[in-house]
Amino acid sequence: MKNTMITELVTIKVLETTTEGQMLNKADFLTNFLKKQDGYIDGELVKGIDGNTWCFIYHFESFEKVKAIGEKMRNERVFDMINPLVVPGGMTVTFYNPVKKW
C-alpha cells in the first residue's frame, strides 16, 4: 500500500512583543480546530532557539485532505487570530512526503 501521508510545516516568525503564552493559546485554538477535521493525524509545535521562530509540524492522511482542510480554514478565517502576532510576510507553509522514519 502506498504511503500518502503528508507532513506540513508552518514556520512563523513572530513579533518581538509576542509572548510564549500568546502563541500557546493560539496553538491550542488551531489544534482544537484541526482535531475535528477528517484526515488530521497529529501535530507538534516547536520553538526556535532564537525565541522568535515557531514551527507547527502537522501530519495528514493525504494531500487531498490537506487541501480540503485548508479550504475550510480559509473560509472560516482560522488564521486571522494568529496574524496579529506574526511579522508581516513571516509565515511560510511547505508540504512534504515522508520518506523514512527512525
PDB file of N, CA and C in Angstrom:
ATOM      1  N   MET A   1       0.846  -1.193   0.000  1.00  0.00           N
ATOM      2  CA  MET A   1       0.000   0.000   0.000  1.00  0.00           C
ATOM      3  C   MET A   1       0.885   1.249   0.000  1.00  0.00           C
ATOM      4  N   LYS A   2       0.572   2.180  -0.849  1.00  0.00           N
ATOM      5  CA  LYS A   2       1.357   3.401  -0.969  1.00  0.00           C
ATOM      6  C   LYS A   2       1.074   4.337   0.204  1.00  0.00           C
ATOM      7  N   ASN A   3       2.137   4.907   0.752  1.00  0.00           N
ATOM      8  CA  ASN A   3       2.001   5.874   1.841  1.00  0.00           C
ATOM      9  C   ASN A   3       1.634   7.231   1.250  1.00  0.00           C
ATOM     10  N   THR A   4       0.491   7.751   1.622  1.00  0.00           N
ATOM     11  CA  THR A   4       0.054   9.047   1.099  1.00  0.00           C
ATOM     12  C   THR A   4       0.121  10.135   2.168  1.00  0.00           C
ATOM     13  N   MET A   5       0.634   9.793   3.350  1.00  0.00           N
ATOM     14  CA  MET A   5       0.682  10.777   4.435  1.00  0.00           C
ATOM     15  C   MET A   5       1.466  12.015   3.995  1.00  0.00           C
ATOM     16  N   ILE A   6       1.017  13.160   4.457  1.00  0.00           N
ATOM     17  CA  ILE A   6       1.643  14.445   4.162  1.00  0.00           C
ATOM     18  C   ILE A   6       2.081  15.091   5.465  1.00  0.00           C
ATOM     19  N   THR A   7       3.302  15.627   5.462  1.00  0.00           N
ATOM     20  CA  THR A   7       3.791  16.433   6.578  1.00  0.00           C
ATOM     21  C   THR A   7       3.741  17.889   6.145  1.00  0.00           C
ATOM     22  N   GLU A   8       3.126  18.710   6.959  1.00  0.00           N
ATOM     23  CA  GLU A   8       3.042  20.149   6.689  1.00  0.00           C
ATOM     24  C   GLU A   8       3.867  20.881   7.731  1.00  0.00           C
ATOM     25  N   LEU A   9       4.718  21.788   7.271  1.00  0.00           N
ATOM     26  CA  LEU A   9       5.495  22.641   8.166  1.00  0.00           C
ATOM     27  C   LEU A   9       5.022  24.078   7.989  1.00  0.00           C
ATOM     28  N   VAL A  10       4.576  24.664   9.081  1.00  0.00           N
ATOM     29  CA  VAL A  10       4.165  26.068   9.071  1.00  0.00           C
ATOM     30  C   VAL A  10       5.173  26.805   9.941  1.00  0.00           C
ATOM     31  N   THR A  11       6.041  27.579   9.295  1.00  0.00           N
ATOM     32  CA  THR A  11       7.078  28.314  10.018  1.00  0.00           C
ATOM     33  C   THR A  11       6.614  29.751  10.189  1.00  0.00           C
ATOM     34  N   ILE A  12       6.699  30.222  11.432  1.00  0.00           N
ATOM     35  CA  ILE A  12       6.184  31.555  11.762  1.00  0.00           C
ATOM     36  C   ILE A  12       7.262  32.358  12.478  1.00  0.00           C
ATOM     37  N   LYS A  13       7.534  33.528  11.966  1.00  0.00           N
ATOM     38  CA  LYS A  13       8.421  34.486  12.621  1.00  0.00           C
ATOM     39  C   LYS A  13       7.507  35.469  13.343  1.00  0.00           C
ATOM     40  N   VAL A  14       7.564  35.468  14.670  1.00  0.00           N
ATOM     41  CA  VAL A  14       6.648  36.301  15.450  1.00  0.00           C
ATOM     42  C   VAL A  14       7.277  37.645  15.788  1.00  0.00           C
ATOM     43  N   LEU A  15       6.410  38.596  16.082  1.00  0.00           N
ATOM     44  CA  LEU A  15       6.858  39.911  16.517  1.00  0.00           C
ATOM     45  C   LEU A  15       7.608  39.783  17.841  1.00  0.00           C
ATOM     46  N   GLU A  16       8.518  40.678  18.106  1.00  0.00           N
ATOM     47  CA  GLU A  16       9.277  40.635  19.362  1.00  0.00           C
ATOM     48  C   GLU A  16       8.376  40.804  20.577  1.00  0.00           C
ATOM     49  N   THR A  17       7.219  41.415  20.390  1.00  0.00           N
ATOM     50  CA  THR A  17       6.287  41.622  21.501  1.00  0.00           C
ATOM     51  C   THR A  17       5.391  40.412  21.761  1.00  0.00           C
ATOM     52  N   THR A  18       5.436  39.415  20.884  1.00  0.00           N
ATOM     53  CA  THR A  18       4.607  38.215  21.045  1.00  0.00           C
ATOM     54  C   THR A  18       5.165  37.355  22.166  1.00  0.00           C
ATOM     55  N   THR A  19       4.292  36.963  23.089  1.00  0.00           N
ATOM     56  CA  THR A  19       4.720  36.144  24.221  1.00  0.00           C
ATOM     57  C   THR A  19       4.500  34.662  23.929  1.00  0.00           C
ATOM     58  N   GLU A  20       5.194  33.841  24.698  1.00  0.00           N
ATOM     59  CA  GLU A  20       5.006  32.396  24.571  1.00  0.00           C
ATOM     60  C   GLU A  20       3.567  32.022  24.916  1.00  0.00           C
ATOM     61  N   GLY A  21       3.003  32.664  25.913  1.00  0.00           N
ATOM     62  CA  GLY A  21       1.617  32.409  26.291  1.00  0.00           C
ATOM     63  C   GLY A  21       0.645  32.699  25.153  1.00  0.00           C
ATOM     64  N   GLN A  22       0.863  33.782  24.438  1.00  0.00           N
ATOM     65  CA  GLN A  22       0.001  34.108  23.292  1.00  0.00           C
ATOM     66  C   GLN A  22       0.095  33.028  22.226  1.00  0.00           C
ATOM     67  N   MET A  23       1.310  32.584  21.921  1.00  0.00           N
ATOM     68  CA  MET A  23       1.478  31.551  20.897  1.00  0.00           C
ATOM     69  C   MET A  23       0.850  30.232  21.334  1.00  0.00           C
ATOM     70  N   LEU A  24       1.023  29.858  22.575  1.00  0.00           N
ATOM     71  CA  LEU A  24       0.438  28.609  23.058  1.00  0.00           C
ATOM     72  C   LEU A  24      -1.085  28.664  23.026  1.00  0.00           C
ATOM     73  N   ASN A  25      -1.649  29.819  23.359  1.00  0.00           N
ATOM     74  CA  ASN A  25      -3.100  29.994  23.309  1.00  0.00           C
ATOM     75  C   ASN A  25      -3.611  29.820  21.884  1.00  0.00           C
ATOM     76  N   LYS A  26      -2.947  30.447  20.925  1.00  0.00           N
ATOM     77  CA  LYS A  26      -3.356  30.335  19.518  1.00  0.00           C
ATOM     78  C   LYS A  26      -3.132  28.923  19.000  1.00  0.00           C
ATOM     79  N   ALA A  27      -2.050  28.288  19.435  1.00  0.00           N
ATOM     80  CA  ALA A  27      -1.772  26.907  19.019  1.00  0.00           C
ATOM     81  C   ALA A  27      -2.868  25.969  19.515  1.00  0.00           C
ATOM     82  N   ASP A  28      -3.333  26.172  20.735  1.00  0.00           N
ATOM     83  CA  ASP A  28      -4.422  25.349  21.271  1.00  0.00           C
ATOM     84  C   ASP A  28      -5.693  25.531  20.449  1.00  0.00           C
ATOM     85  N   PHE A  29      -6.000  26.780  20.097  1.00  0.00           N
ATOM     86  CA  PHE A  29      -7.176  27.061  19.271  1.00  0.00           C
ATOM     87  C   PHE A  29      -7.069  26.343  17.928  1.00  0.00           C
ATOM     88  N   LEU A  30      -5.908  26.485  17.287  1.00  0.00           N
ATOM     89  CA  LEU A  30      -5.686  25.877  15.980  1.00  0.00           C
ATOM     90  C   LEU A  30      -5.753  24.356  16.067  1.00  0.00           C
ATOM     91  N   THR A  31      -5.138  23.787  17.077  1.00  0.00           N
ATOM     92  CA  THR A  31      -5.135  22.332  17.245  1.00  0.00           C
ATOM     93  C   THR A  31      -6.536  21.800  17.499  1.00  0.00           C
ATOM     94  N   ASN A  32      -7.307  22.485  18.306  1.00  0.00           N
ATOM     95  CA  ASN A  32      -8.686  22.058  18.558  1.00  0.00           C
ATOM     96  C   ASN A  32      -9.504  22.064  17.263  1.00  0.00           C
ATOM     97  N   PHE A  33      -9.266  23.041  16.410  1.00  0.00           N
ATOM     98  CA  PHE A  33      -9.936  23.081  15.109  1.00  0.00           C
ATOM     99  C   PHE A  33      -9.509  21.882  14.263  1.00  0.00           C
ATOM    100  N   LEU A  34      -8.201  21.659  14.161  1.00  0.00           N
ATOM    101  CA  LEU A  34      -7.684  20.589  13.306  1.00  0.00           C
ATOM    102  C   LEU A  34      -8.110  19.204  13.773  1.00  0.00           C
ATOM    103  N   LYS A  35      -8.158  18.986  15.063  1.00  0.00           N
ATOM    104  CA  LYS A  35      -8.542  17.678  15.596  1.00  0.00           C
ATOM    105  C   LYS A  35      -9.934  17.247  15.145  1.00  0.00           C
ATOM    106  N   LYS A  36     -10.767  18.192  14.779  1.00  0.00           N
ATOM    107  CA  LYS A  36     -12.134  17.901  14.342  1.00  0.00           C
ATOM    108  C   LYS A  36     -12.220  17.631  12.834  1.00  0.00           C
ATOM    109  N   GLN A  37     -11.100  17.765  12.126  1.00  0.00           N
ATOM    110  CA  GLN A  37     -11.118  17.657  10.665  1.00  0.00           C
ATOM    111  C   GLN A  37     -10.758  16.247  10.214  1.00  0.00           C
ATOM    112  N   ASP A  38     -11.467  15.782   9.193  1.00  0.00           N
ATOM    113  CA  ASP A  38     -11.188  14.484   8.594  1.00  0.00           C
ATOM    114  C   ASP A  38      -9.818  14.512   7.927  1.00  0.00           C
ATOM    115  N   GLY A  39      -8.963  13.572   8.288  1.00  0.00           N
ATOM    116  CA  GLY A  39      -7.649  13.480   7.679  1.00  0.00           C
ATOM    117  C   GLY A  39      -6.515  13.962   8.550  1.00  0.00           C
ATOM    118  N   TYR A  40      -6.817  14.657   9.639  1.00  0.00           N
ATOM    119  CA  TYR A  40      -5.781  15.128  10.557  1.00  0.00           C
ATOM    120  C   TYR A  40      -5.269  13.944  11.374  1.00  0.00           C
ATOM    121  N   ILE A  41      -3.946  13.793  11.461  1.00  0.00           N
ATOM    122  CA  ILE A  41      -3.355  12.717  12.251  1.00  0.00           C
ATOM    123  C   ILE A  41      -2.832  13.249  13.580  1.00  0.00           C
ATOM    124  N   ASP A  42      -1.858  14.158  13.527  1.00  0.00           N
ATOM    125  CA  ASP A  42      -1.301  14.718  14.758  1.00  0.00           C
ATOM    126  C   ASP A  42      -0.505  15.972  14.440  1.00  0.00           C
ATOM    127  N   GLY A  43      -0.020  16.607  15.488  1.00  0.00           N
ATOM    128  CA  GLY A  43       0.749  17.823  15.304  1.00  0.00           C
ATOM    129  C   GLY A  43       1.712  18.058  16.446  1.00  0.00           C
ATOM    130  N   GLU A  44       2.608  18.988  16.207  1.00  0.00           N
ATOM    131  CA  GLU A  44       3.622  19.342  17.186  1.00  0.00           C
ATOM    132  C   GLU A  44       3.961  20.807  16.988  1.00  0.00           C
ATOM    133  N   LEU A  45       4.319  21.476  18.065  1.00  0.00           N
ATOM    134  CA  LEU A  45       4.752  22.865  17.996  1.00  0.00           C
ATOM    135  C   LEU A  45       6.154  22.936  18.573  1.00  0.00           C
ATOM    136  N   VAL A  46       7.073  23.515  17.808  1.00  0.00           N
ATOM    137  CA  VAL A  46       8.438  23.700  18.296  1.00  0.00           C
ATOM    138  C   VAL A  46       8.793  25.180  18.201  1.00  0.00           C
ATOM    139  N   LYS A  47       9.719  25.569  19.071  1.00  0.00           N
ATOM    140  CA  LYS A  47      10.141  26.967  19.133  1.00  0.00           C
ATOM    141  C   LYS A  47      11.635  27.031  18.862  1.00  0.00           C
ATOM    142  N   GLY A  48      12.028  27.944  17.973  1.00  0.00           N
ATOM    143  CA  GLY A  48      13.444  28.118  17.659  1.00  0.00           C
ATOM    144  C   GLY A  48      14.212  28.643  18.854  1.00  0.00           C
ATOM    145  N   ILE A  49      15.456  28.332  18.892  1.00  0.00           N
ATOM    146  CA  ILE A  49      16.315  28.790  19.978  1.00  0.00           C
ATOM    147  C   ILE A  49      16.356  30.312  20.040  1.00  0.00           C
ATOM    148  N   ASP A  50      16.199  30.974  18.889  1.00  0.00           N
ATOM    149  CA  ASP A  50      16.195  32.443  18.858  1.00  0.00           C
ATOM    150  C   ASP A  50      14.986  33.033  19.562  1.00  0.00           C
ATOM    151  N   GLY A  51      13.943  32.208  19.785  1.00  0.00           N
ATOM    152  CA  GLY A  51      12.753  32.655  20.504  1.00  0.00           C
ATOM    153  C   GLY A  51      11.696  33.315  19.655  1.00  0.00           C
ATOM    154  N   ASN A  52      12.037  33.731  18.442  1.00  0.00           N
ATOM    155  CA  ASN A  52      11.067  34.430  17.604  1.00  0.00           C
ATOM    156  C   ASN A  52      10.560  33.586  16.444  1.00  0.00           C
ATOM    157  N   THR A  53      11.045  32.366  16.314  1.00  0.00           N
ATOM    158  CA  THR A  53      10.608  31.495  15.233  1.00  0.00           C
ATOM    159  C   THR A  53       9.929  30.267  15.828  1.00  0.00           C
ATOM    160  N   TRP A  54       8.741  29.990  15.325  1.00  0.00           N
ATOM    161  CA  TRP A  54       7.964  28.834  15.772  1.00  0.00           C
ATOM    162  C   TRP A  54       7.636  27.996  14.547  1.00  0.00           C
ATOM    163  N   CYS A  55       7.458  26.707  14.755  1.00  0.00           N
ATOM    164  CA  CYS A  55       7.110  25.833  13.645  1.00  0.00           C
ATOM    165  C   CYS A  55       6.041  24.841  14.099  1.00  0.00           C
ATOM    166  N   PHE A  56       4.926  24.854  13.387  1.00  0.00           N
ATOM    167  CA  PHE A  56       3.891  23.842  13.571  1.00  0.00           C
ATOM    168  C   PHE A  56       4.233  22.704  12.621  1.00  0.00           C
ATOM    169  N   ILE A  57       4.251  21.489  13.129  1.00  0.00           N
ATOM    170  CA  ILE A  57       4.511  20.303  12.316  1.00  0.00           C
ATOM    171  C   ILE A  57       3.254  19.447  12.386  1.00  0.00           C
ATOM    172  N   TYR A  58       2.607  19.279  11.237  1.00  0.00           N
ATOM    173  CA  TYR A  58       1.345  18.533  11.188  1.00  0.00           C
ATOM    174  C   TYR A  58       1.470  17.342  10.256  1.00  0.00           C
ATOM    175  N   HIS A  59       0.710  16.297  10.558  1.00  0.00           N
ATOM    176  CA  HIS A  59       0.617  15.136   9.683  1.00  0.00           C
ATOM    177  C   HIS A  59      -0.842  14.927   9.298  1.00  0.00           C
ATOM    178  N   PHE A  60      -1.039  14.655   8.014  1.00  0.00           N
ATOM    179  CA  PHE A  60      -2.374  14.435   7.468  1.00  0.00           C
ATOM    180  C   PHE A  60      -2.374  13.146   6.659  1.00  0.00           C
ATOM    181  N   GLU A  61      -3.541  12.563   6.483  1.00  0.00           N
ATOM    182  CA  GLU A  61      -3.671  11.296   5.769  1.00  0.00           C
ATOM    183  C   GLU A  61      -3.321  11.385   4.286  1.00  0.00           C
ATOM    184  N   SER A  62      -3.623  12.515   3.656  1.00  0.00           N
ATOM    185  CA  SER A  62      -3.352  12.669   2.228  1.00  0.00           C
ATOM    186  C   SER A  62      -3.357  14.147   1.857  1.00  0.00           C
ATOM    187  N   PHE A  63      -2.795  14.454   0.697  1.00  0.00           N
ATOM    188  CA  PHE A  63      -2.768  15.840   0.249  1.00  0.00           C
ATOM    189  C   PHE A  63      -4.169  16.336  -0.100  1.00  0.00           C
ATOM    190  N   GLU A  64      -5.021  15.443  -0.575  1.00  0.00           N
ATOM    191  CA  GLU A  64      -6.410  15.829  -0.872  1.00  0.00           C
ATOM    192  C   GLU A  64      -7.104  16.311   0.405  1.00  0.00           C
ATOM    193  N   LYS A  65      -6.860  15.614   1.503  1.00  0.00           N
ATOM    194  CA  LYS A  65      -7.479  16.031   2.770  1.00  0.00           C
ATOM    195  C   LYS A  65      -6.863  17.319   3.284  1.00  0.00           C
ATOM    196  N   VAL A  66      -5.565  17.506   3.062  1.00  0.00           N
ATOM    197  CA  VAL A  66      -4.918  18.768   3.434  1.00  0.00           C
ATOM    198  C   VAL A  66      -5.582  19.927   2.700  1.00  0.00           C
ATOM    199  N   LYS A  67      -5.811  19.744   1.392  1.00  0.00           N
ATOM    200  CA  LYS A  67      -6.434  20.811   0.595  1.00  0.00           C
ATOM    201  C   LYS A  67      -7.838  21.117   1.094  1.00  0.00           C
ATOM    202  N   ALA A  68      -8.612  20.092   1.440  1.00  0.00           N
ATOM    203  CA  ALA A  68      -9.973  20.307   1.945  1.00  0.00           C
ATOM    204  C   ALA A  68      -9.944  21.043   3.278  1.00  0.00           C
ATOM    205  N   ILE A  69      -9.023  20.656   4.149  1.00  0.00           N
ATOM    206  CA  ILE A  69      -8.902  21.332   5.451  1.00  0.00           C
ATOM    207  C   ILE A  69      -8.458  22.772   5.247  1.00  0.00           C
ATOM    208  N   GLY A  70      -7.511  22.989   4.350  1.00  0.00           N
ATOM    209  CA  GLY A  70      -7.036  24.348   4.067  1.00  0.00           C
ATOM    210  C   GLY A  70      -8.147  25.246   3.562  1.00  0.00           C
ATOM    211  N   GLU A  71      -8.988  24.708   2.703  1.00  0.00           N
ATOM    212  CA  GLU A  71     -10.128  25.482   2.191  1.00  0.00           C
ATOM    213  C   GLU A  71     -11.071  25.861   3.333  1.00  0.00           C
ATOM    214  N   LYS A  72     -11.325  24.914   4.210  1.00  0.00           N
ATOM    215  CA  LYS A  72     -12.207  25.188   5.353  1.00  0.00           C
ATOM    216  C   LYS A  72     -11.579  26.242   6.269  1.00  0.00           C
ATOM    217  N   MET A  73     -10.262  26.156   6.475  1.00  0.00           N
ATOM    218  CA  MET A  73      -9.574  27.139   7.321  1.00  0.00           C
ATOM    219  C   MET A  73      -9.661  28.537   6.715  1.00  0.00           C
ATOM    220  N   ARG A  74      -9.519  28.626   5.396  1.00  0.00           N
ATOM    221  CA  ARG A  74      -9.634  29.935   4.739  1.00  0.00           C
ATOM    222  C   ARG A  74     -11.059  30.472   4.847  1.00  0.00           C
ATOM    223  N   ASN A  75     -12.049  29.611   4.606  1.00  0.00           N
ATOM    224  CA  ASN A  75     -13.449  30.036   4.679  1.00  0.00           C
ATOM    225  C   ASN A  75     -13.836  30.492   6.081  1.00  0.00           C
ATOM    226  N   GLU A  76     -13.306  29.806   7.083  1.00  0.00           N
ATOM    227  CA  GLU A  76     -13.636  30.153   8.472  1.00  0.00           C
ATOM    228  C   GLU A  76     -12.633  31.129   9.082  1.00  0.00           C
ATOM    229  N   ARG A  77     -11.684  31.569   8.268  1.00  0.00           N
ATOM    230  CA  ARG A  77     -10.694  32.581   8.655  1.00  0.00           C
ATOM    231  C   ARG A  77      -9.962  32.207   9.952  1.00  0.00           C
ATOM    232  N   VAL A  78      -9.566  30.943  10.036  1.00  0.00           N
ATOM    233  CA  VAL A  78      -8.926  30.422  11.238  1.00  0.00           C
ATOM    234  C   VAL A  78      -7.606  31.133  11.540  1.00  0.00           C
ATOM    235  N   PHE A  79      -6.840  31.455  10.510  1.00  0.00           N
ATOM    236  CA  PHE A  79      -5.540  32.073  10.758  1.00  0.00           C
ATOM    237  C   PHE A  79      -5.630  33.555  11.111  1.00  0.00           C
ATOM    238  N   ASP A  80      -6.797  34.151  11.004  1.00  0.00           N
ATOM    239  CA  ASP A  80      -6.943  35.568  11.359  1.00  0.00           C
ATOM    240  C   ASP A  80      -6.535  35.835  12.804  1.00  0.00           C
ATOM    241  N   MET A  81      -6.731  34.858  13.674  1.00  0.00           N
ATOM    242  CA  MET A  81      -6.426  35.079  15.085  1.00  0.00           C
ATOM    243  C   MET A  81      -4.931  35.037  15.374  1.00  0.00           C
ATOM    244  N   ILE A  82      -4.136  34.458  14.498  1.00  0.00           N
ATOM    245  CA  ILE A  82      -2.691  34.379  14.741  1.00  0.00           C
ATOM    246  C   ILE A  82      -1.926  35.472  13.994  1.00  0.00           C
ATOM    247  N   ASN A  83      -2.509  36.006  12.942  1.00  0.00           N
ATOM    248  CA  ASN A  83      -1.824  37.020  12.121  1.00  0.00           C
ATOM    249  C   ASN A  83      -1.316  38.228  12.905  1.00  0.00           C
ATOM    250  N   PRO A  84      -2.041  38.751  13.915  1.00  0.00           N
ATOM    251  CA  PRO A  84      -1.518  39.909  14.651  1.00  0.00           C
ATOM    252  C   PRO A  84      -0.225  39.628  15.420  1.00  0.00           C
ATOM    253  N   LEU A  85       0.130  38.369  15.614  1.00  0.00           N
ATOM    254  CA  LEU A  85       1.344  38.004  16.344  1.00  0.00           C
ATOM    255  C   LEU A  85       2.556  37.812  15.432  1.00  0.00           C
ATOM    256  N   VAL A  86       2.319  37.857  14.114  1.00  0.00           N
ATOM    257  CA  VAL A  86       3.330  37.460  13.132  1.00  0.00           C
ATOM    258  C   VAL A  86       3.934  38.677  12.431  1.00  0.00           C
ATOM    259  N   VAL A  87       5.247  38.623  12.214  1.00  0.00           N
ATOM    260  CA  VAL A  87       5.921  39.637  11.409  1.00  0.00           C
ATOM    261  C   VAL A  87       5.288  39.611  10.017  1.00  0.00           C
ATOM    262  N   PRO A  88       4.962  40.766   9.419  1.00  0.00           N
ATOM    263  CA  PRO A  88       4.388  40.757   8.070  1.00  0.00           C
ATOM    264  C   PRO A  88       5.262  39.947   7.109  1.00  0.00           C
ATOM    265  N   GLY A  89       4.624  39.013   6.412  1.00  0.00           N
ATOM    266  CA  GLY A  89       5.341  38.140   5.490  1.00  0.00           C
ATOM    267  C   GLY A  89       6.148  37.052   6.190  1.00  0.00           C
ATOM    268  N   GLY A  90       5.945  36.906   7.490  1.00  0.00           N
ATOM    269  CA  GLY A  90       6.754  35.987   8.289  1.00  0.00           C
ATOM    270  C   GLY A  90       6.168  34.603   8.479  1.00  0.00           C
ATOM    271  N   MET A  91       5.284  34.169   7.578  1.00  0.00           N
ATOM    272  CA  MET A  91       4.721  32.833   7.692  1.00  0.00           C
ATOM    273  C   MET A  91       4.928  32.092   6.372  1.00  0.00           C
ATOM    274  N   THR A  92       5.481  30.880   6.464  1.00  0.00           N
ATOM    275  CA  THR A  92       5.633  30.037   5.282  1.00  0.00           C
ATOM    276  C   THR A  92       5.019  28.672   5.560  1.00  0.00           C
ATOM    277  N   VAL A  93       4.451  28.101   4.526  1.00  0.00           N
ATOM    278  CA  VAL A  93       3.835  26.779   4.616  1.00  0.00           C
ATOM    279  C   VAL A  93       4.451  25.902   3.535  1.00  0.00           C
ATOM    280  N   THR A  94       4.972  24.734   3.949  1.00  0.00           N
ATOM    281  CA  THR A  94       5.545  23.791   2.993  1.00  0.00           C
ATOM    282  C   THR A  94       5.013  22.394   3.290  1.00  0.00           C
ATOM    283  N   PHE A  95       4.965  21.572   2.256  1.00  0.00           N
ATOM    284  CA  PHE A  95       4.424  20.218   2.364  1.00  0.00           C
ATOM    285  C   PHE A  95       5.480  19.208   1.935  1.00  0.00           C
ATOM    286  N   TYR A  96       5.485  18.072   2.626  1.00  0.00           N
ATOM    287  CA  TYR A  96       6.477  17.042   2.350  1.00  0.00           C
ATOM    288  C   TYR A  96       5.832  15.662   2.365  1.00  0.00           C
ATOM    289  N   ASN A  97       6.415  14.771   1.564  1.00  0.00           N
ATOM    290  CA  ASN A  97       6.063  13.357   1.627  1.00  0.00           C
ATOM    291  C   ASN A  97       7.106  12.672   2.503  1.00  0.00           C
ATOM    292  N   PRO A  98       6.672  11.993   3.555  1.00  0.00           N
ATOM    293  CA  PRO A  98       7.647  11.263   4.378  1.00  0.00           C
ATOM    294  C   PRO A  98       8.371  10.205   3.550  1.00  0.00           C
ATOM    295  N   VAL A  99       9.654  10.044   3.815  1.00  0.00           N
ATOM    296  CA  VAL A  99      10.460   9.080   3.095  1.00  0.00           C
ATOM    297  C   VAL A  99      10.878   7.937   4.020  1.00  0.00           C
ATOM    298  N   LYS A 100      11.315   8.277   5.219  1.00  0.00           N
ATOM    299  CA  LYS A 100      11.783   7.264   6.152  1.00  0.00           C
ATOM    300  C   LYS A 100      11.639   7.785   7.573  1.00  0.00           C
ATOM    301  N   LYS A 101      11.340   6.903   8.486  1.00  0.00           N
ATOM    302  CA  LYS A 101      11.197   7.259   9.886  1.00  0.00           C
ATOM    303  C   LYS A 101      12.081   6.343  10.713  1.00  0.00           C
ATOM    304  N   TRP A 102      12.807   6.909  11.646  1.00  0.00           N
ATOM    305  CA  TRP A 102      13.678   6.114  12.507  1.00  0.00           C
ATOM    306  C   TRP A 102      13.087   5.990  13.884  1.00  0.00           C
TER     307      TRP A 102
END
